[in-house]
Coordinates of C-alpha atoms and ligand atoms in Angstrom, one line a residue:
Chain A
M236 CA 31.0 -15.9 4.7
I237 CA 28.0 -17.1 2.8
E238 CA 26.9 -20.7 3.1
F239 CA 24.3 -22.6 1.2
K240 CA 23.6 -25.9 3.0
N241 CA 21.9 -28.5 0.9
V242 CA 19.5 -26.0 -0.4
T243 CA 16.5 -26.9 -2.5
K244 CA 14.0 -24.4 -3.8
R245 CA 10.7 -25.4 -5.4
Y246 CA 8.2 -22.9 -6.7
G247 CA 4.8 -24.5 -6.2
R248 CA 4.6 -28.2 -6.3
F249 CA 6.6 -29.1 -9.4
G250 CA 9.2 -26.6 -10.7
T251 CA 12.5 -27.2 -8.9
A252 CA 14.5 -24.1 -9.3
L253 CA 17.4 -25.3 -7.1
E254 CA 18.4 -28.8 -6.0
G255 CA 21.0 -29.9 -3.5
I256 CA 23.1 -26.7 -3.5
D257 CA 26.1 -26.8 -1.1
L258 CA 28.2 -23.8 -1.5
T259 CA 30.6 -21.5 0.5
I260 CA 31.6 -18.1 -0.5
D261 CA 34.3 -16.4 1.5
T262 CA 34.2 -12.8 2.6
G263 CA 35.7 -10.5 0.0
Q264 CA 35.4 -12.9 -2.9
F265 CA 34.2 -11.9 -6.3
V266 CA 32.0 -14.6 -7.7
F267 CA 30.2 -15.1 -11.0
V268 CA 27.0 -17.1 -11.1
T269 CA 26.6 -18.6 -14.5
G270 CA 24.1 -20.6 -16.4
S271 CA 21.5 -20.3 -19.1
S272 CA 18.1 -18.8 -18.6
G273 CA 16.1 -20.8 -16.1
A274 CA 19.2 -22.4 -14.5
G275 CA 18.3 -20.9 -11.2
K276 CA 20.7 -17.9 -10.9
S277 CA 18.1 -15.4 -9.8
T278 CA 16.7 -17.9 -7.4
L279 CA 20.1 -18.5 -5.8
L280 CA 20.5 -14.7 -5.3
K281 CA 17.0 -14.2 -4.1
L282 CA 17.6 -16.7 -1.3
L283 CA 20.5 -14.5 -0.2
Y284 CA 18.5 -11.3 0.1
A285 CA 15.5 -13.2 1.5
A286 CA 13.2 -12.4 -1.4
E287 CA 12.5 -16.2 -1.4
Q288 CA 12.9 -18.8 1.2
P289 CA 14.5 -22.3 0.5
T290 CA 12.1 -25.2 0.5
T291 CA 14.7 -27.3 2.3
G292 CA 18.2 -26.6 3.6
D293 CA 19.6 -23.4 4.9
V294 CA 21.3 -20.2 3.7
L295 CA 23.7 -18.5 6.2
I296 CA 25.4 -15.2 6.1
E297 CA 28.2 -14.8 8.8
G298 CA 26.7 -17.9 10.4
R299 CA 23.2 -16.5 10.7
S300 CA 20.3 -18.1 8.9
V301 CA 18.8 -15.9 6.3
A302 CA 16.2 -18.5 5.5
R303 CA 14.7 -18.5 8.9
L304 CA 14.8 -14.7 9.3
H305 CA 11.6 -13.2 10.7
P306 CA 10.0 -11.0 8.0
R307 CA 10.5 -8.0 10.3
S308 CA 14.2 -8.6 10.4
V309 CA 14.6 -8.8 6.6
P310 CA 15.0 -5.0 6.2
Y311 CA 18.0 -5.1 8.5
L312 CA 19.6 -7.9 6.5
R313 CA 19.1 -5.9 3.3
R314 CA 20.8 -2.9 4.7
N315 CA 23.9 -4.9 4.7
L316 CA 23.4 -6.1 1.1
G317 CA 23.4 -4.0 -2.1
V318 CA 21.3 -5.5 -4.9
V319 CA 21.6 -4.5 -8.6
F320 CA 19.1 -5.7 -11.3
Q321 CA 19.0 -6.0 -15.0
D322 CA 16.2 -3.5 -15.2
F323 CA 17.9 -1.1 -12.8
K324 CA 14.8 -0.6 -10.6
L325 CA 15.3 3.2 -10.3
L326 CA 12.5 5.6 -9.3
P327 CA 11.8 7.5 -12.5
Q328 CA 10.4 10.6 -10.7
R329 CA 13.4 11.1 -8.6
T330 CA 16.8 12.5 -9.3
V331 CA 20.0 10.5 -9.3
I332 CA 20.8 12.0 -5.9
E333 CA 17.5 11.0 -4.5
N334 CA 17.6 7.5 -5.9
V335 CA 21.1 6.9 -4.5
A336 CA 20.1 8.4 -1.1
L337 CA 17.2 6.1 -0.5
P338 CA 19.2 3.3 1.3
L339 CA 20.5 6.0 3.7
E340 CA 17.0 7.6 4.1
V341 CA 15.6 4.3 5.3
T342 CA 18.2 4.1 8.1
G343 CA 17.5 7.6 9.2
T344 CA 20.9 8.9 8.4
P345 CA 21.3 12.7 9.0
R346 CA 20.8 14.7 5.9
A347 CA 24.2 16.3 5.9
E348 CA 25.8 12.9 6.1
I349 CA 23.5 11.6 3.3
A350 CA 24.5 14.5 1.1
A351 CA 28.2 13.9 1.6
R352 CA 28.1 10.2 1.1
V353 CA 25.9 10.4 -2.0
T354 CA 28.2 12.9 -3.6
E355 CA 31.1 10.6 -2.9
V356 CA 29.5 7.5 -4.4
I357 CA 28.2 9.4 -7.4
K358 CA 31.7 10.5 -8.1
Q359 CA 33.0 6.9 -7.6
V360 CA 30.7 5.5 -10.2
G361 CA 31.6 8.2 -12.7
L362 CA 28.3 10.2 -12.6
K363 CA 29.7 13.5 -11.2
G364 CA 27.6 16.3 -12.5
R365 CA 24.6 14.2 -13.3
G366 CA 23.2 14.1 -9.8
D367 CA 20.2 16.3 -10.6
R368 CA 19.1 14.3 -13.6
R369 CA 16.3 11.8 -13.6
P370 CA 16.9 8.3 -14.8
G371 CA 15.0 9.0 -18.1
E372 CA 17.6 11.6 -18.9
L373 CA 20.5 9.1 -18.7
S374 CA 21.7 6.3 -20.9
G375 CA 21.3 2.7 -19.9
G376 CA 24.9 2.4 -18.8
E377 CA 24.5 5.5 -16.7
Q378 CA 21.3 4.3 -15.2
Q379 CA 23.0 1.1 -14.1
R380 CA 25.8 3.1 -12.6
V381 CA 23.1 4.9 -10.5
A382 CA 21.8 1.5 -9.4
I383 CA 25.3 0.4 -8.5
A384 CA 25.8 3.6 -6.5
R385 CA 22.6 3.0 -4.7
A386 CA 23.7 -0.6 -4.0
V387 CA 27.0 0.5 -2.4
V388 CA 26.0 3.8 -0.8
G389 CA 25.3 2.1 2.5
K390 CA 28.7 0.3 2.5
P391 CA 27.2 -3.1 2.4
S392 CA 29.5 -6.1 3.0
I393 CA 27.9 -8.0 0.1
V394 CA 26.9 -6.7 -3.3
I395 CA 24.5 -8.9 -5.5
A396 CA 24.0 -8.1 -9.1
D397 CA 21.5 -10.2 -11.1
E398 CA 22.4 -9.9 -14.8
P399 CA 23.3 -6.3 -14.4
T400 CA 24.3 -5.9 -18.0
G401 CA 21.5 -7.8 -19.6
N402 CA 20.1 -4.6 -21.1
L403 CA 23.4 -3.1 -22.1
D404 CA 25.6 -3.4 -25.2
A405 CA 29.1 -4.9 -25.1
A406 CA 31.1 -1.7 -24.5
L407 CA 28.8 -0.6 -21.6
T408 CA 28.8 -4.1 -20.2
H409 CA 32.5 -4.0 -19.9
E410 CA 32.4 -0.7 -18.2
I411 CA 29.9 -1.9 -15.7
F412 CA 32.0 -5.0 -14.9
E413 CA 35.0 -2.8 -14.5
L414 CA 33.1 -0.6 -12.0
L415 CA 31.9 -3.6 -10.0
V416 CA 35.5 -5.0 -9.9
K417 CA 36.8 -1.6 -8.9
L418 CA 34.3 -1.3 -6.0
H419 CA 35.2 -4.8 -5.0
E420 CA 38.9 -4.1 -4.9
Q421 CA 38.5 -0.8 -3.1
D422 CA 36.2 -1.9 -0.3
G423 CA 36.9 -5.6 -0.2
T424 CA 33.2 -6.2 -0.7
T425 CA 31.9 -9.7 -1.4
V426 CA 30.4 -9.5 -4.9
L427 CA 28.1 -12.0 -6.6
V428 CA 27.3 -11.4 -10.2
A429 CA 24.9 -13.5 -12.2
T430 CA 25.7 -13.3 -15.9
H431 CA 25.9 -15.4 -19.0
D432 CA 28.0 -12.9 -20.9
T433 CA 30.8 -15.2 -22.2
V434 CA 33.0 -12.3 -23.2
E435 CA 33.1 -10.9 -19.8
L436 CA 33.4 -14.4 -18.2
D437 CA 36.4 -15.0 -20.3
H438 CA 37.9 -11.6 -19.5
W439 CA 37.9 -11.9 -15.7
N440 CA 39.6 -14.5 -13.6
F441 CA 37.1 -14.9 -10.9
R442 CA 35.5 -17.9 -9.3
R443 CA 32.5 -19.1 -11.1
I444 CA 29.5 -21.0 -9.8
A445 CA 27.9 -22.7 -12.7
L446 CA 24.2 -23.8 -12.5
R447 CA 22.3 -26.0 -14.9
D448 CA 18.7 -26.9 -14.2
G449 CA 19.1 -25.9 -10.6
R450 CA 22.2 -27.9 -9.9
L451 CA 25.8 -27.0 -9.5
E452 CA 27.6 -28.3 -12.5
P453 CA 31.2 -29.1 -13.2
G454 CA 31.4 -26.2 -15.7
G455 CA 32.3 -23.9 -12.8
T456 CA 35.8 -23.0 -11.8
D457 CA 35.1 -24.8 -8.6
S458 CA 35.4 -28.1 -10.4
L459 CA 37.3 -27.5 -13.6
P460 CA 40.0 -24.9 -13.3
L461 CA 41.9 -24.3 -16.6
P462 CA 44.5 -21.7 -17.5
P463 CA 43.0 -18.3 -18.4
P464 CA 42.7 -17.4 -22.0
A465 CA 45.2 -15.0 -23.5
G466 CA 44.5 -11.4 -22.7
A467 CA 42.4 -12.1 -19.6
E468 CA 43.3 -10.1 -16.5
V469 CA 44.6 -12.3 -13.8
M470 CA 43.1 -10.9 -10.6
K471 CA 44.4 -13.5 -8.3
A472 CA 47.1 -16.2 -8.4
A473 CA 45.9 -19.4 -9.9
A474 CA 45.8 -22.4 -7.8
G475 CA 46.5 -25.9 -9.0
P476 CA 43.8 -27.7 -10.8
E477 CA 41.6 -29.5 -8.4
P478 CA 38.5 -30.9 -10.0
E479 CA 35.8 -31.7 -7.5
P480 CA 32.1 -32.4 -7.5
E481 CA 29.7 -29.5 -6.9
D482 CA 28.8 -30.7 -3.4
E483 CA 32.3 -30.3 -2.2
P484 CA 32.6 -26.5 -1.8
E485 CA 35.2 -26.1 0.9
D486 CA 38.1 -24.6 -0.8
E487 CA 36.8 -22.3 -3.5
D488 CA 38.9 -19.3 -2.8
E489 CA 42.1 -20.9 -3.8
D490 CA 40.9 -22.1 -7.2
E491 CA 38.6 -19.4 -8.3
D492 CA 40.6 -17.9 -11.1
E493 CA 40.3 -19.8 -14.4
P494 CA 37.4 -19.4 -16.7
D495 CA 37.2 -22.6 -18.6
T496 CA 36.4 -23.1 -22.2
D497 CA 33.1 -24.8 -21.6
P498 CA 31.7 -22.6 -18.9
D499 CA 28.0 -22.7 -18.6
A500 CA 26.2 -24.8 -21.2
D501 CA 25.2 -21.7 -23.1
P502 CA 27.8 -21.5 -25.7
G503 CA 25.8 -19.7 -28.3
D504 CA 25.1 -16.8 -26.0
D505 CA 27.1 -14.0 -27.4
E506 CA 24.3 -11.6 -27.2
P507 CA 24.3 -10.3 -23.6
D508 CA 20.9 -8.8 -23.9
E509 CA 18.9 -11.9 -24.4
A510 CA 19.1 -12.6 -20.7
A511 CA 16.0 -14.0 -19.2
S512 CA 14.4 -13.8 -15.8
Chain B
M267 CA 7.4 11.1 11.8
T268 CA 10.7 11.5 10.0
P269 CA 11.4 14.5 7.7
Y270 CA 11.5 12.0 4.9
A271 CA 8.0 10.9 5.6
V272 CA 6.7 14.4 5.6
R273 CA 8.5 15.3 2.4
R274 CA 7.2 12.2 0.7
A275 CA 3.7 12.8 1.9
F276 CA 3.5 16.3 0.5
K277 CA 5.1 15.1 -2.7
G278 CA 2.4 12.5 -2.9
I279 CA -0.3 15.1 -2.6
V280 CA 1.2 17.0 -5.5
E281 CA 1.6 13.9 -7.5
H282 CA -2.2 13.2 -7.5
R283 CA -3.4 16.7 -6.8
F284 CA -6.8 16.4 -8.3
L285 CA -7.8 13.5 -6.1
A286 CA -6.2 15.3 -3.2
V287 CA -8.1 18.4 -3.8
A288 CA -11.4 16.4 -4.1
T289 CA -10.6 14.7 -0.8
I290 CA -9.7 17.9 1.0
G291 CA -12.9 19.4 -0.4
T292 CA -15.0 16.6 1.0
V293 CA -13.4 16.7 4.4
A294 CA -14.0 20.5 4.4
T295 CA -17.6 20.1 3.3
V296 CA -18.3 17.6 6.1
L297 CA -16.7 19.8 8.7
I298 CA -18.5 22.9 7.4
L299 CA -21.8 21.1 7.7
G300 CA -20.9 19.8 11.2
G301 CA -19.7 23.3 12.2
A302 CA -23.0 24.9 10.9
F303 CA -24.9 22.4 12.9
L304 CA -22.8 23.2 16.0
L305 CA -23.4 26.9 15.4
V306 CA -27.2 26.4 15.4
I307 CA -27.1 24.1 18.4
T308 CA -24.7 26.3 20.4
N309 CA -26.9 29.4 19.8
L310 CA -30.1 27.6 20.6
S311 CA -28.5 26.3 23.8
G312 CA -27.5 29.9 24.7
L313 CA -31.0 31.0 24.1
L314 CA -32.3 28.3 26.3
D315 CA -29.9 29.4 29.1
R316 CA -31.1 33.0 28.8
W317 CA -34.7 32.0 28.9
G318 CA -34.1 29.6 31.7
Q319 CA -32.6 32.4 33.8
D320 CA -35.6 34.6 33.3
V321 CA -38.4 32.5 34.8
Q322 CA -41.6 34.3 34.6
V323 CA -45.1 33.2 35.5
S324 CA -48.0 34.9 33.8
C325 CA -51.2 34.9 35.8
Y326 CA -54.2 35.9 33.6
L327 CA -56.9 37.7 35.5
R328 CA -60.6 37.2 35.2
E329 CA -62.4 40.2 33.8
D330 CA -64.4 40.7 37.0
V331 CA -61.5 41.2 39.4
G332 CA -61.7 44.6 40.9
D333 CA -58.8 47.0 41.6
E334 CA -58.8 46.4 45.3
A335 CA -58.7 42.7 45.1
L336 CA -56.0 43.0 42.5
F337 CA -53.8 45.1 44.7
A338 CA -54.2 42.7 47.6
I339 CA -53.2 39.8 45.5
K340 CA -50.2 41.7 44.0
A341 CA -49.0 42.6 47.5
E342 CA -49.4 39.0 48.8
I343 CA -47.4 37.5 45.9
E344 CA -44.7 40.1 46.2
A345 CA -44.2 39.1 49.7
M346 CA -43.4 35.5 48.8
P347 CA -39.6 34.7 49.1
E348 CA -39.4 33.1 45.6
V349 CA -40.6 36.2 43.9
I350 CA -38.5 39.0 42.6
S351 CA -41.1 41.3 41.3
V352 CA -44.7 41.5 40.2
R353 CA -45.9 43.6 37.4
Y354 CA -49.4 44.4 36.3
V355 CA -50.0 44.3 32.5
S356 CA -53.3 45.9 31.5
Q357 CA -55.4 44.7 28.6
D358 CA -54.3 47.7 26.6
E359 CA -50.7 47.0 27.2
A360 CA -51.0 43.4 26.3
L361 CA -52.6 44.3 23.0
E362 CA -49.9 46.9 22.3
R363 CA -47.1 44.3 23.0
F364 CA -48.7 41.7 20.8
G365 CA -48.9 44.3 18.0
E366 CA -45.2 45.1 18.4
A367 CA -44.1 41.6 18.4
V368 CA -45.4 40.7 15.0
D369 CA -45.0 42.8 11.9
G370 CA -48.3 44.2 10.6
M371 CA -50.2 42.7 13.5
D372 CA -50.8 46.2 15.0
R373 CA -53.0 47.1 12.0
I374 CA -55.0 43.9 12.2
L375 CA -55.5 44.5 15.9
A376 CA -56.6 48.1 15.3
D377 CA -59.6 46.7 13.4
L378 CA -60.8 44.7 16.3
D379 CA -64.0 45.8 18.1
S380 CA -63.0 44.7 21.5
N381 CA -59.7 43.6 23.1
P382 CA -59.6 39.8 23.3
L383 CA -56.5 39.8 25.6
P384 CA -56.8 39.5 29.3
A385 CA -54.9 41.7 31.8
S386 CA -52.3 39.8 33.8
L387 CA -49.8 39.8 36.6
E388 CA -46.3 38.9 35.5
V389 CA -44.5 37.3 38.3
R390 CA -40.7 37.0 38.0
L391 CA -39.1 34.3 40.0
R392 CA -35.6 33.9 41.4
P393 CA -33.1 32.5 38.8
E394 CA -32.3 29.5 41.0
L395 CA -35.8 28.2 40.3
Q396 CA -34.7 26.8 37.0
Q397 CA -35.8 23.3 37.4
P398 CA -39.2 22.8 35.9
A399 CA -40.5 20.9 39.0
R400 CA -39.8 23.8 41.3
V401 CA -41.4 26.4 39.0
A402 CA -44.5 24.2 38.9
D403 CA -44.5 24.0 42.7
V404 CA -44.2 27.8 43.1
A405 CA -46.9 28.3 40.5
S406 CA -49.3 26.1 42.4
R407 CA -48.8 28.3 45.4
L408 CA -49.4 31.4 43.4
S409 CA -52.7 30.1 42.2
R410 CA -55.8 32.2 43.1
P411 CA -59.4 31.8 42.2
E412 CA -59.1 35.3 40.6
F413 CA -56.8 33.9 37.9
E414 CA -58.4 32.5 34.8
D415 CA -55.3 30.8 33.7
M416 CA -51.6 30.6 34.3
D417 CA -48.6 29.8 32.2
W418 CA -44.9 30.0 32.7
S419 CA -42.0 30.2 30.3
Q420 CA -40.5 27.1 31.9
E421 CA -43.0 25.0 29.9
W422 CA -41.6 26.5 26.8
V423 CA -38.1 26.0 28.0
E424 CA -38.9 22.3 28.6
R425 CA -40.3 21.7 25.2
F426 CA -37.4 23.6 23.7
H427 CA -35.1 21.3 25.7
T428 CA -36.6 18.3 24.1
F429 CA -36.4 19.8 20.6
L430 CA -32.7 20.7 21.2
G431 CA -32.0 17.2 22.4
L432 CA -33.5 15.7 19.2
L433 CA -31.5 18.2 17.2
R434 CA -28.3 17.2 19.0
L435 CA -29.0 13.5 18.4
S436 CA -29.6 14.0 14.7
A437 CA -26.5 16.2 14.5
L438 CA -24.5 13.3 16.1
V439 CA -25.9 10.7 13.8
L440 CA -25.6 12.8 10.7
G441 CA -22.1 14.0 11.7
T442 CA -20.9 10.4 12.3
L443 CA -22.2 9.3 8.9
L444 CA -20.6 12.3 7.2
L445 CA -17.3 11.7 9.0
A446 CA -17.4 8.0 8.1
A447 CA -18.0 9.0 4.4
A448 CA -15.0 11.4 4.5
M449 CA -12.9 8.7 6.2
F450 CA -13.9 6.3 3.4
L451 CA -12.8 8.8 0.8
V452 CA -9.4 9.3 2.5
N453 CA -9.1 5.6 2.6
T454 CA -9.7 5.3 -1.1
T455 CA -7.4 8.1 -2.0
I456 CA -4.6 6.6 0.0
R457 CA -5.3 3.1 -1.5
L458 CA -4.9 4.6 -5.0
A459 CA -1.7 6.4 -3.8
I460 CA -0.3 3.0 -2.5
H461 CA -1.2 1.4 -5.8
S462 CA 0.5 4.0 -7.9
R463 CA 3.6 3.7 -5.8
R464 CA 4.0 -0.1 -5.9
D465 CA 7.4 0.1 -7.6
E466 CA 8.7 2.6 -5.1
L467 CA 7.5 0.4 -2.3
E468 CA 9.2 -2.6 -3.8
I469 CA 12.5 -0.6 -4.0
I470 CA 12.1 0.6 -0.4
Q471 CA 11.9 -3.0 0.7
L472 CA 14.9 -3.9 -1.4
V473 CA 17.1 -1.3 0.2
G474 CA 16.1 -2.2 3.7
G475 CA 13.2 0.1 4.5
T476 CA 11.1 -1.2 7.4
R477 CA 7.3 -1.6 7.2
W478 CA 6.8 1.7 9.0
F479 CA 9.3 3.5 6.8
A480 CA 7.1 2.5 3.9
R481 CA 3.8 3.2 5.7
T482 CA 4.4 6.5 7.5
P483 CA 4.3 8.7 4.4
F484 CA 0.9 7.5 3.6
V485 CA -0.4 8.0 7.1
V486 CA 1.1 11.5 7.1
E487 CA -0.5 12.1 3.7
G488 CA -3.9 11.1 5.1
M489 CA -3.5 13.4 8.1
A490 CA -2.4 16.2 5.8
L491 CA -5.5 15.8 3.6
G492 CA -7.7 15.8 6.7
G493 CA -5.9 18.7 8.3
L494 CA -6.0 20.8 5.2
G495 CA -9.8 20.0 4.8
A496 CA -10.2 21.2 8.4
L497 CA -8.3 24.4 7.7
V498 CA -10.6 25.1 4.7
A499 CA -13.6 24.5 6.9
L500 CA -12.2 26.8 9.6
A501 CA -11.8 29.5 7.0
V502 CA -15.3 29.1 5.5
L503 CA -17.2 28.9 8.8
P504 CA -16.6 32.5 9.9
L505 CA -17.9 33.6 6.4
L506 CA -20.9 31.4 6.8
Y507 CA -21.5 32.8 10.2
K508 CA -21.1 36.4 9.0
Y509 CA -23.2 36.2 5.9
A510 CA -25.8 33.6 6.7
F511 CA -26.4 33.4 10.4
V512 CA -26.1 37.0 11.3
Q513 CA -28.4 37.9 8.3
L514 CA -30.9 35.3 9.4
Q515 CA -30.8 36.6 12.9
A516 CA -31.4 40.1 11.7
S517 CA -34.6 39.1 9.9
L518 CA -35.9 36.6 12.5
G519 CA -34.2 37.8 15.7
M520 CA -37.0 40.1 16.9
L521 CA -39.6 37.5 16.4
L522 CA -37.6 34.9 18.3
S523 CA -36.4 37.6 20.7
M524 CA -32.9 36.1 20.4
G525 CA -29.8 37.7 21.6
T526 CA -26.8 38.1 19.4
V527 CA -25.8 35.0 17.4
E528 CA -22.4 33.8 18.7
F529 CA -19.6 32.2 16.6
L530 CA -18.2 28.9 17.7
P531 CA -15.9 29.0 20.7
V532 CA -12.2 28.2 20.3
P533 CA -12.4 24.7 21.8
T534 CA -15.1 23.7 19.3
L535 CA -12.9 25.1 16.5
L536 CA -10.0 23.1 17.8
G537 CA -12.2 20.1 18.0
L538 CA -13.2 20.4 14.3
F539 CA -9.5 20.6 13.4
V540 CA -8.7 17.5 15.4
A541 CA -11.7 15.8 13.8
G542 CA -10.2 16.5 10.4
L543 CA -6.8 15.1 11.4
A544 CA -8.5 12.1 12.9
V545 CA -10.5 11.4 9.8
G546 CA -7.3 11.6 7.8
F547 CA -5.4 9.4 10.2
V548 CA -8.0 6.6 10.5
G549 CA -8.7 6.7 6.7
A550 CA -5.0 6.4 5.8
F551 CA -4.1 4.0 8.6
T552 CA -6.8 1.5 7.7
S553 CA -5.8 1.7 4.0
V554 CA -2.1 1.1 4.8
I555 CA -3.0 -1.9 7.0
R556 CA -5.4 -3.4 4.5
S557 CA -3.0 -3.0 1.6
N558 CA -0.3 -4.6 3.7
V559 CA 2.2 -1.9 2.8
G560 CA 5.8 -2.7 3.5
T561 CA 5.3 -6.4 4.2
V562 CA 8.1 -8.4 2.7
S563 CA 6.9 -10.4 -0.2
Ligands
ADP150 N1 8.3 -17.0 -8.9 C1 8.4 -18.1 -9.6 N2 7.3 -19.0 -9.7 C2 7.5 -20.2 -10.3 N3 8.6 -20.6 -10.9 C3 9.6 -19.8 -10.9 C4 9.6 -18.5 -10.2 N4 10.8 -17.9 -10.4 C5 11.6 -18.8 -11.1 N5 10.9 -19.9 -11.4 C6 11.4 -21.0 -12.1 O1 12.5 -21.5 -11.5 C7 13.5 -21.8 -12.4 C8 14.8 -20.9 -12.2 O2 14.5 -19.6 -12.4 P1 15.5 -18.4 -12.2 O3 16.1 -18.5 -10.9 O4 14.8 -17.1 -12.5 O5 16.6 -18.7 -13.3 P2 17.6 -17.7 -14.0 O6 17.7 -16.5 -13.2 O7 18.9 -18.5 -14.1 O8 17.1 -17.5 -15.4 C9 12.9 -21.5 -13.8 O9 12.5 -22.8 -14.3 C10 11.8 -20.6 -13.5 O10 10.8 -20.8 -14.5
MG151 MG1 17.4 -14.5 -13.7

């Protein structure tokens, strides 16, 4: 379980990136974090993998504070998290296999075990036969698959993706989302995906956390569940509508399904690649 | 030192091979200079030991000492417990020896009207009399009115000692400076390597690499640079010995009455190798600490 308890994050003295965030995400949930550029999506995710610390409040994973983690403990937290970025963050000089193996190298996993696990994951993300290529020899969609493989190779309990499809066209975007959902269903991994791709948001019936100017806003499914649009896959049974303010996060897993028609104050955003951050 | 760190370190060397070669070359040069210095010092020390063992007092005779008096003195001195042997060196013999010792000197001496060199008694003392004070003491008891002058090799040995001491000190100072310079270069090389691998370090942190997982490859790389430099030095030093020192000895040896020039003993060679590793280690370690590698942002 992930908990944000009255979290505020300020960069420097003025800019408030997050304000009064209270949030609970149950283990095994798939959650979208939506909101236009600058809404605070990346900041919210960074607090989770301890790249930033909250100014006030606390962030807990399985009851343990991430915010107050000693810097030396951060690596051990991150071994249980897989993070995927818009710009992939792959090592250009290394092969797909070497890139994917890195999280296992840092834990000192035996080489034979690394080889077996990496082969398995590369197959899972649909990159079989491409293991010896370098990122430059792959398409953008394939590169993001490598990054996803790297994120899940260590079997983390939480996968965090920060606008993973921001650099990809619509078709590839959908493939990446399908892959993330597949991994989520296979392993029961908790997945948080920041996106403002409205097509994808409409397509999937997952809980949404909507941010606007650093605050939770009623645009999320947490507060305004509506029936899914036609053609959308219903991943989980819909619960009854239960509008609630953003600081009342107790029962999100029941009502996480409906994307609403007015999701995240970014209606004109049909171009997935104009993501900022 | 995980296999990953070793693999990464050698890959790093290949990635910036020109700088790596320059660094290895510098470490090698420093160690070659140091080794050459040690070669000189070791051999001069060896020379000192050999001279020291062969303590000899030369007693130069007045010209008016007759044969009878001479034999009496010789017998008296031979009877002393500190003395191994006494040998009479005539004026002619002294002249002959002097002519042999220096090339071309014999022809110059042949032109002289009279022999300027005195006859002498060469008194060899027991080797345990190596301390200068004891030699002086024995020499004072050897002293006779028939002797015009006396000198003993120990005086030379002593002066040589002082010279060698100075040489050792300057080798130490110079060696330290050179090692510091090599260390600084390793430090800079590793700092550049760290800089060029920023993205990689960021990713290592994101996937849960600890500080030392990030740092160790750089430390191993520094040690590899130092170690390789040392190996180059260890390969070059025997050549230097063979082609420079032995040649030098061949042309000067007789004049200096040196024994054979010796190569560096194994412990010294090992010491040079360890010095190379240490230079690499300290250079890289300080760089990694200063650049704060692997510290979570
Ligand atoms: N490192 C930073 N320093 C200062 N301000 C920042 C920093 N990161 C983000 N911000 C500010 O915080 C706000 C939220 O940013 P971010 O979390 O990146 O939003 P999003 O990911 O939704 O685009 C923005 O106003 C942004 O300018
Ligand atoms: Mg962002």
